[in-house]
Short mmCIF file of C-alpha atoms in Angstrom, two decimals:
data_model
loop_
_atom_site.label_atom_id
_atom_site.label_comp_id
_atom_site.label_asym_id
_atom_site.label_seq_id
_atom_site.Cartn_x
_atom_site.Cartn_y
_atom_site.Cartn_z
CA MET A 171 0.00 0.00 0.00
CA ALA A 172 1.29 3.47 -0.95
CA LYS A 173 2.30 5.57 2.02
CA TRP A 174 0.17 8.57 2.97
CA LYS A 175 1.83 11.81 4.07
CA GLU A 176 0.92 13.79 7.18
CA CYS A 177 1.21 17.52 6.62
CA LEU A 178 -0.61 20.85 6.84
CA LEU A 179 -3.47 21.62 4.47
CA GLY A 180 -1.45 24.63 3.32
CA ASP A 181 1.18 22.17 2.02
CA VAL A 182 -1.50 20.50 -0.12
CA VAL A 183 -3.37 23.50 -1.57
CA ASN A 184 -3.37 27.26 -1.37
CA LEU A 185 -6.80 28.74 -0.80
CA LYS A 186 -7.54 32.29 -1.91
CA ARG A 187 -10.48 34.64 -1.48
CA GLY A 188 -12.70 35.11 -4.56
CA TYR A 189 -13.31 38.34 -6.45
CA ASP A 190 -15.98 41.04 -6.33
CA LEU A 191 -18.43 41.06 -9.22
CA PRO A 192 -21.48 43.30 -8.62
CA HIS A 193 -24.63 42.41 -10.53
CA ASN A 194 -24.45 45.65 -12.53
CA ALA A 195 -20.97 44.69 -13.75
CA ARG A 196 -22.02 41.27 -15.08
CA SER A 197 -22.72 40.53 -18.73
CA SER A 198 -24.20 37.38 -20.19
CA GLY A 199 -21.62 34.73 -21.00
CA PRO A 200 -20.56 31.09 -20.64
CA TYR A 201 -18.48 31.28 -17.46
CA PRO A 202 -20.10 30.20 -14.17
CA VAL A 203 -20.08 32.67 -11.28
CA ILE A 204 -19.65 30.70 -8.07
CA SER A 205 -20.56 31.87 -4.58
CA SER A 206 -20.44 30.04 -1.26
CA SER A 207 -23.62 28.16 -2.28
CA GLY A 208 -22.56 27.14 -5.80
CA ILE A 209 -23.24 28.50 -9.29
CA THR A 210 -25.41 31.61 -8.94
CA ASP A 211 -24.92 33.27 -12.34
CA HIS A 212 -22.88 33.32 -15.57
CA HIS A 213 -20.55 36.01 -16.91
CA SER A 214 -18.72 36.86 -20.14
CA GLU A 215 -15.31 36.72 -18.44
CA ALA A 216 -13.53 34.09 -16.35
CA LYS A 217 -11.23 35.00 -13.50
CA VAL A 218 -9.71 31.56 -12.86
CA LYS A 219 -8.66 28.73 -15.16
CA GLY A 220 -10.35 25.37 -14.68
CA PRO A 221 -10.46 22.77 -13.39
CA GLY A 222 -11.12 24.37 -10.05
CA VAL A 223 -12.38 23.79 -6.54
CA VAL A 224 -14.45 26.34 -4.60
CA THR A 225 -15.83 26.42 -1.06
CA GLY A 226 -17.66 28.94 1.08
CA ARG A 227 -15.77 31.71 2.87
CA TYR A 228 -18.72 33.71 4.11
CA GLY A 229 -22.42 32.94 4.57
CA THR A 230 -22.83 29.29 3.56
CA LEU A 231 -20.00 27.10 4.82
CA GLY A 232 -19.03 23.48 4.31
CA GLN A 233 -20.03 22.87 0.70
CA VAL A 234 -17.30 22.19 -1.84
CA PHE A 235 -17.77 22.58 -5.60
CA PHE A 236 -15.71 21.13 -8.43
CA VAL A 237 -15.59 23.19 -11.64
CA GLN A 238 -14.35 21.54 -14.83
CA ASN A 239 -13.82 24.70 -16.90
CA ASP A 240 -12.82 28.35 -16.39
CA TYR A 241 -14.95 30.28 -13.88
CA TRP A 242 -15.33 33.34 -11.63
CA PRO A 243 -15.24 32.70 -7.84
CA LEU A 244 -17.09 35.40 -5.91
CA ASN A 245 -15.74 37.13 -2.82
CA THR A 246 -18.01 35.06 -0.56
CA SER A 247 -15.96 32.01 -1.54
CA LEU A 248 -12.48 30.56 -1.26
CA TYR A 249 -10.99 28.88 -4.32
CA VAL A 250 -7.91 26.71 -4.77
CA GLU A 251 -5.35 29.01 -6.32
CA ASP A 252 -2.62 26.35 -6.34
CA PHE A 253 -3.11 22.57 -6.19
CA LYS A 254 0.62 22.07 -5.58
CA GLY A 255 0.76 19.05 -7.86
CA ASN A 256 -2.31 17.33 -6.40
CA ASP A 257 -5.26 16.04 -8.39
CA PRO A 258 -8.04 18.71 -8.55
CA ARG A 259 -10.90 16.22 -8.57
CA PHE A 260 -9.45 14.37 -5.57
CA ILE A 261 -9.00 17.69 -3.76
CA SER A 262 -12.69 18.51 -4.23
CA TYR A 263 -13.67 15.26 -2.47
CA PHE A 264 -10.93 15.61 0.12
CA LEU A 265 -11.87 19.16 1.17
CA GLY A 266 -15.48 18.05 1.52
CA THR A 267 -14.48 15.66 4.33
CA LEU A 268 -12.82 18.41 6.39
CA HIS A 269 -16.15 19.96 7.49
CA PHE A 270 -15.15 23.59 7.00
CA GLY A 271 -18.46 24.70 8.52
CA SER A 272 -17.17 23.65 11.94
CA HIS A 273 -14.35 26.20 11.62
CA ASN A 274 -16.72 29.17 11.73
CA ALA A 275 -14.77 32.20 12.97
CA ALA A 276 -17.52 34.81 12.59
CA GLY A 277 -20.34 35.94 14.82
CA ALA A 278 -23.85 36.49 13.47
CA VAL A 279 -22.86 35.65 9.89
CA PRO A 280 -20.85 32.44 9.41
CA GLY A 281 -17.32 32.92 8.08
CA ILE A 282 -13.97 31.14 7.97
CA ASN A 283 -10.37 32.30 7.84
CA ARG A 284 -8.25 30.62 5.16
CA ASN A 285 -5.15 30.85 7.36
CA HIS A 286 -6.90 28.72 9.98
CA LEU A 287 -7.71 26.17 7.30
CA HIS A 288 -4.14 26.15 5.98
CA ALA A 289 -2.98 25.19 9.49
CA LEU A 290 -5.15 22.04 9.63
CA ARG A 291 -3.19 18.79 9.91
CA VAL A 292 -4.20 16.29 7.23
CA ASN A 293 -3.13 12.97 5.72
CA ILE A 294 -2.74 12.97 1.96
CA PRO A 295 -2.06 10.01 -0.38
CA PRO A 296 0.42 10.05 -3.27
CA LEU A 297 -0.78 11.32 -6.67
CA PRO A 298 -1.50 7.89 -8.27
CA THR A 299 -3.72 6.98 -5.30
CA GLN A 300 -5.43 10.37 -5.47
CA ARG A 301 -6.26 9.79 -9.13
CA ARG A 302 -7.60 6.30 -8.45
CA ILE A 303 -9.82 7.55 -5.61
CA ALA A 304 -11.09 10.44 -7.74
CA SER A 305 -11.83 8.02 -10.58
CA ILE A 306 -13.93 5.76 -8.36
CA LEU A 307 -15.93 8.57 -6.78
CA SER A 308 -16.41 10.57 -9.98
CA ALA A 309 -17.83 7.47 -11.69
CA TYR A 310 -20.68 7.58 -9.16
CA ASP A 311 -21.14 11.32 -9.68
CA GLU A 312 -21.26 10.91 -13.46
CA LEU A 313 -23.95 8.24 -13.15
CA ILE A 314 -25.92 10.54 -10.84
CA GLU A 315 -25.58 13.49 -13.23
CA ASN A 316 -26.59 11.34 -16.19
CA SER A 317 -29.71 10.15 -14.33
CA GLN A 318 -30.55 13.74 -13.38
CA ARG A 319 -30.31 14.78 -17.04
CA ARG A 320 -32.61 11.91 -18.05
CA ILE A 321 -35.13 12.95 -15.38
CA LYS A 322 -35.18 16.50 -16.76
CA ILE A 323 -35.73 15.18 -20.27
CA LEU A 324 -38.66 13.02 -19.13
CA GLU A 325 -40.19 15.92 -17.18
CA THR A 326 -39.79 18.23 -20.18
CA MET A 327 -41.39 15.67 -22.49
CA ALA A 328 -44.41 15.16 -20.19
CA ARG A 329 -44.90 18.91 -19.75
CA ALA A 330 -44.63 19.49 -23.51
CA LEU A 331 -47.22 16.77 -24.16
CA TYR A 332 -49.63 18.40 -21.71
CA ARG A 333 -49.23 21.78 -23.40
CA GLU A 334 -49.59 20.27 -26.86
CA TRP A 335 -52.82 18.44 -26.04
CA PHE A 336 -54.54 20.62 -23.45
CA VAL A 337 -53.22 24.15 -24.04
CA HIS A 338 -52.72 24.25 -27.82
CA PHE A 339 -55.47 21.63 -28.40
CA ARG A 340 -53.27 19.57 -30.75
CA PHE A 341 -54.35 16.21 -29.36
CA PRO A 342 -54.68 13.01 -31.44
CA GLY A 343 -57.44 13.53 -33.99
CA HIS A 344 -57.77 17.27 -33.32
CA GLU A 345 -57.99 17.96 -37.06
CA ASN A 346 -61.48 16.47 -37.10
CA VAL A 347 -62.79 18.29 -34.01
CA PRO A 348 -64.25 21.78 -34.56
CA ARG A 349 -63.78 24.58 -32.06
CA VAL A 350 -66.75 26.06 -30.21
CA PRO A 351 -67.08 29.25 -28.13
CA SER A 352 -66.88 29.05 -24.32
CA ALA A 353 -66.43 31.32 -21.30
CA LEU A 354 -62.67 30.74 -21.63
CA GLY A 355 -62.45 31.25 -25.38
CA GLU A 356 -62.70 28.70 -28.16
CA ILE A 357 -62.32 25.09 -27.06
CA PRO A 358 -62.66 21.78 -28.94
CA GLN A 359 -66.18 20.47 -29.31
CA GLY A 360 -66.96 17.97 -26.55
CA TRP A 361 -64.74 19.78 -24.04
CA GLU A 362 -66.34 21.74 -21.20
CA VAL A 363 -65.74 24.68 -18.90
CA GLY A 364 -66.47 24.01 -15.23
CA ARG A 365 -65.39 24.90 -11.73
CA LEU A 366 -62.04 23.64 -10.50
CA ASP A 367 -63.80 21.47 -7.92
CA ASN A 368 -65.67 19.77 -10.79
CA ALA A 369 -62.24 18.46 -11.84
CA LEU A 370 -60.49 18.08 -8.48
CA VAL A 371 -61.33 18.57 -4.81
CA LEU A 372 -58.68 19.92 -2.44
CA GLN A 373 -58.56 18.91 1.21
CA ARG A 374 -56.43 20.06 4.14
CA GLY A 375 -53.76 17.58 5.25
CA PHE A 376 -53.49 15.78 8.58
CA ASP A 377 -51.65 16.51 11.82
CA LEU A 378 -48.65 14.31 12.55
CA PRO A 379 -46.46 15.64 15.38
CA LYS A 380 -42.83 14.54 15.23
CA SER A 381 -43.29 12.72 18.52
CA ASP A 382 -45.91 10.48 16.88
CA ARG A 383 -43.85 9.55 13.84
CA VAL A 384 -42.52 6.02 13.47
CA GLU A 385 -39.58 5.25 11.23
CA GLY A 386 -40.74 3.93 7.87
CA ASP A 387 -40.66 4.53 4.12
CA ILE A 388 -43.91 6.49 3.70
CA PRO A 389 -43.12 10.06 2.59
CA ILE A 390 -44.56 12.91 4.66
CA PHE A 391 -45.41 15.96 2.55
CA ALA A 392 -45.43 19.51 3.90
CA ALA A 393 -46.00 22.67 1.84
CA THR A 394 -42.50 22.47 0.32
CA GLY A 395 -42.31 18.74 -0.36
CA ILE A 396 -41.04 15.72 1.55
CA THR A 397 -40.20 16.63 5.13
CA GLY A 398 -39.72 13.14 6.61
CA PHE A 399 -40.94 9.56 6.55
CA HIS A 400 -43.45 7.54 8.58
CA SER A 401 -44.60 3.93 8.92
CA GLU A 402 -48.20 4.64 7.90
CA ALA A 403 -49.79 6.22 4.82
CA LYS A 404 -52.85 8.42 5.04
CA VAL A 405 -53.56 8.70 1.29
CA LYS A 406 -53.28 6.24 -1.58
CA ALA A 407 -51.21 7.13 -4.66
CA PRO A 408 -51.18 8.64 -7.17
CA GLY A 409 -51.74 12.01 -5.57
CA VAL A 410 -51.33 15.75 -5.96
CA VAL A 411 -50.15 18.02 -3.13
CA THR A 412 -49.69 21.77 -2.82
CA GLY A 413 -48.93 24.22 -0.01
CA ARG A 414 -51.67 25.48 2.31
CA SER A 415 -49.63 27.41 4.89
CA GLY A 416 -46.10 28.82 5.00
CA THR A 417 -45.20 28.24 1.37
CA ILE A 418 -47.81 28.31 -1.39
CA GLY A 419 -47.58 27.87 -5.14
CA GLU A 420 -45.59 24.66 -5.54
CA VAL A 421 -47.54 21.65 -6.83
CA ILE A 422 -46.20 18.10 -6.43
CA TYR A 423 -47.22 14.85 -8.12
CA VAL A 424 -46.88 11.89 -5.73
CA GLN A 425 -46.37 8.37 -7.07
CA GLU A 426 -46.45 6.37 -3.82
CA ASP A 427 -48.82 6.24 -0.86
CA TYR A 428 -48.14 9.21 1.40
CA TRP A 429 -49.08 11.37 4.38
CA PRO A 430 -49.97 15.02 3.62
CA LEU A 431 -49.35 17.28 6.62
CA ASN A 432 -51.73 19.99 7.76
CA THR A 433 -49.56 22.67 6.12
CA ALA A 434 -50.48 21.11 2.77
CA LEU A 435 -53.57 20.66 0.61
CA TRP A 436 -54.04 17.34 -1.17
CA VAL A 437 -56.43 16.28 -3.91
CA LYS A 438 -59.05 14.22 -2.10
CA GLU A 439 -61.14 13.46 -5.20
CA PHE A 440 -60.68 13.52 -8.98
CA PRO A 441 -64.37 13.77 -10.05
CA ARG A 442 -63.70 14.63 -13.68
CA SER A 443 -59.93 14.46 -14.05
CA GLU A 444 -57.11 11.97 -14.14
CA PRO A 445 -54.32 12.57 -11.57
CA LEU A 446 -51.73 13.85 -14.05
CA TYR A 447 -54.17 16.20 -15.76
CA ALA A 448 -55.18 17.47 -12.30
CA TYR A 449 -51.50 17.97 -11.45
CA TYR A 450 -50.73 20.08 -14.51
CA LEU A 451 -54.02 21.94 -14.27
CA LEU A 452 -53.36 22.95 -10.66
CA ALA A 453 -49.73 23.81 -11.49
CA SER A 454 -50.93 26.13 -14.29
CA ILE A 455 -52.80 28.31 -11.78
CA ASN A 456 -50.91 31.11 -10.07
CA LEU A 457 -51.81 29.96 -6.57
CA LYS A 458 -49.72 32.68 -4.89
CA GLN A 459 -52.26 35.28 -5.99
CA PHE A 460 -54.77 33.66 -3.62
CA ASN A 461 -52.64 34.25 -0.52
CA SER A 462 -55.06 35.10 2.28
CA GLY A 463 -52.53 35.22 5.10
CA ALA A 464 -50.92 38.30 6.64
CA ALA A 465 -47.67 37.30 8.35
CA VAL A 466 -47.80 33.70 7.05
CA PRO A 467 -48.78 32.93 3.42
CA THR A 468 -52.02 30.90 3.44
CA LEU A 469 -54.11 29.32 0.69
CA ASN A 470 -57.84 28.79 1.27
CA ARG A 471 -59.08 25.94 -0.92
CA ASN A 472 -62.51 27.57 -1.27
CA ASP A 473 -60.89 30.53 -3.04
CA VAL A 474 -59.64 28.32 -5.87
CA HIS A 475 -62.45 25.77 -6.04
CA SER A 476 -64.67 28.30 -7.81
CA LEU A 477 -62.20 29.07 -10.60
CA GLU A 478 -63.38 28.29 -14.13
CA VAL A 479 -61.19 25.72 -15.87
CA ILE A 480 -61.27 23.63 -19.02
CA ILE A 481 -62.28 19.99 -18.56
CA PRO A 482 -61.32 17.72 -21.51
CA PRO A 483 -63.07 14.40 -22.24
CA ARG A 484 -62.11 11.67 -19.77
CA ASN A 485 -60.94 9.25 -22.49
CA LEU A 486 -58.36 11.82 -23.71
CA GLN A 487 -57.19 12.38 -20.15
CA LYS A 488 -56.79 8.62 -19.73
CA GLN A 489 -54.58 8.48 -22.84
CA PHE A 490 -52.46 11.28 -21.40
CA GLN A 491 -52.28 9.55 -18.02
CA GLU A 492 -50.99 6.39 -19.68
CA ILE A 493 -48.32 8.09 -21.81
CA ALA A 494 -47.14 10.76 -19.36
CA GLY A 495 -47.55 8.32 -16.45
CA ALA A 496 -44.96 6.02 -18.03
CA MET A 497 -42.59 9.02 -18.20
CA PHE A 498 -43.19 9.80 -14.52
CA LYS A 499 -42.61 6.16 -13.56
CA GLY A 500 -39.32 6.22 -15.47
CA SER A 501 -38.37 9.42 -13.68
CA ARG A 502 -39.21 7.90 -10.28
CA ALA A 503 -37.09 4.82 -11.04
CA LEU A 504 -34.17 7.11 -11.88
CA GLN A 505 -34.69 9.03 -8.63
CA ARG A 506 -34.47 5.79 -6.67
CA GLN A 507 -31.33 4.88 -8.60
CA ILE A 508 -29.81 8.24 -7.68
CA GLN A 509 -30.61 7.65 -4.00
CA THR A 510 -28.86 4.27 -4.12
CA LEU A 511 -25.82 5.71 -5.92
CA ARG A 512 -25.54 8.56 -3.42
CA ARG A 513 -25.78 6.22 -0.43
CA THR A 514 -23.07 3.97 -1.88
CA ARG A 515 -20.82 6.90 -2.77
CA ASP A 516 -21.27 8.50 0.65
CA LEU A 517 -20.39 5.23 2.37
CA LEU A 518 -17.27 4.83 0.23
CA LEU A 519 -16.08 8.42 0.36
CA PRO A 520 -14.83 8.69 3.98
CA ARG A 521 -13.29 5.21 3.83
CA LEU A 522 -11.41 5.96 0.63
CA LEU A 523 -10.27 9.39 1.79
CA SER A 524 -9.04 8.11 5.13
CA GLY A 525 -7.17 5.16 3.66
CA GLN A 526 -9.45 2.58 5.32
CA ILE A 527 -10.01 1.08 1.87
CA ALA A 528 -6.81 0.48 -0.07
CA VAL A 529 -7.62 1.46 -3.65
CA GLU A 530 -4.64 -0.48 -4.92
CA ALA A 531 -6.48 -3.68 -4.02
CA LEU A 532 -9.62 -2.67 -5.97
CA PRO A 533 -10.14 -3.80 -9.58
CA ALA A 534 -9.33 -1.12 -12.15
#
């Protein structure tokens, strides 16, 4: 096994504060602008040659970002000015294990001093081992990124199909269906205009204090999405959830049995809609405009139930549910794959970067 070297972090890399770039000085371009929380913008000029590694200096601490190409690190970040002969990709993983957030030297606003980081004692492997470790871990990240790209493609395809059929009325056989006047403009013959609650009925979610939760695999949905897991489901899938209190406007399609919390609204009934049509229909409404809360944003279901909406024939909705539903199932399978890849990578990462697993013994 190759021998690891004990040294100071400053012997491994040199960290430097990023550069000011006010919003009014930015111009559209290909180079990512990176703050303490990651890519926040793009600019026409790069300040640093890639590949690079960036972490937070001020504000958000602990996250580490690898950048393949040239970029601009903002002044809220620290970037690796000099890798001192070490592998950049390995360094990105390595710095992530040092938990920079625990070195907060500021008061009200988190901040870290690069000189304190340079003084940290670390163990570093030789360059060939670094490259082998980086290769193993980046293979997981590439699979995750590829799955994320495929998810976006599937989501884009399903959304485009909805718009094509139900917004532009270019559904199968539309050429033979005349348009007729309605309260919402011309619609295909056989389609109707009705109240939103003719298509879907919203219901307030259910209380579930943290003290009553039992470990399980049933997702718990709050206004912003999954907030935990429980051993019991309250609602059968598929379902549609949106925010009732705290955060309103986001609409979520749920593909497994779930528990909607009392800060959420869930679709209790689909009288004249299929779940995916109901999802896109609800998502097309600007729900934030119905905020009835003062200090805390609140959505009253009765305010939206009376909205006039277009209700297509059920058989067309069923066709859409079948086609788009297959896309959503594919997306969900990819999400599960990502979860598995992340768990495996996160188990491997500290063992590889501490030398517990000798990469020389692993198959190439």
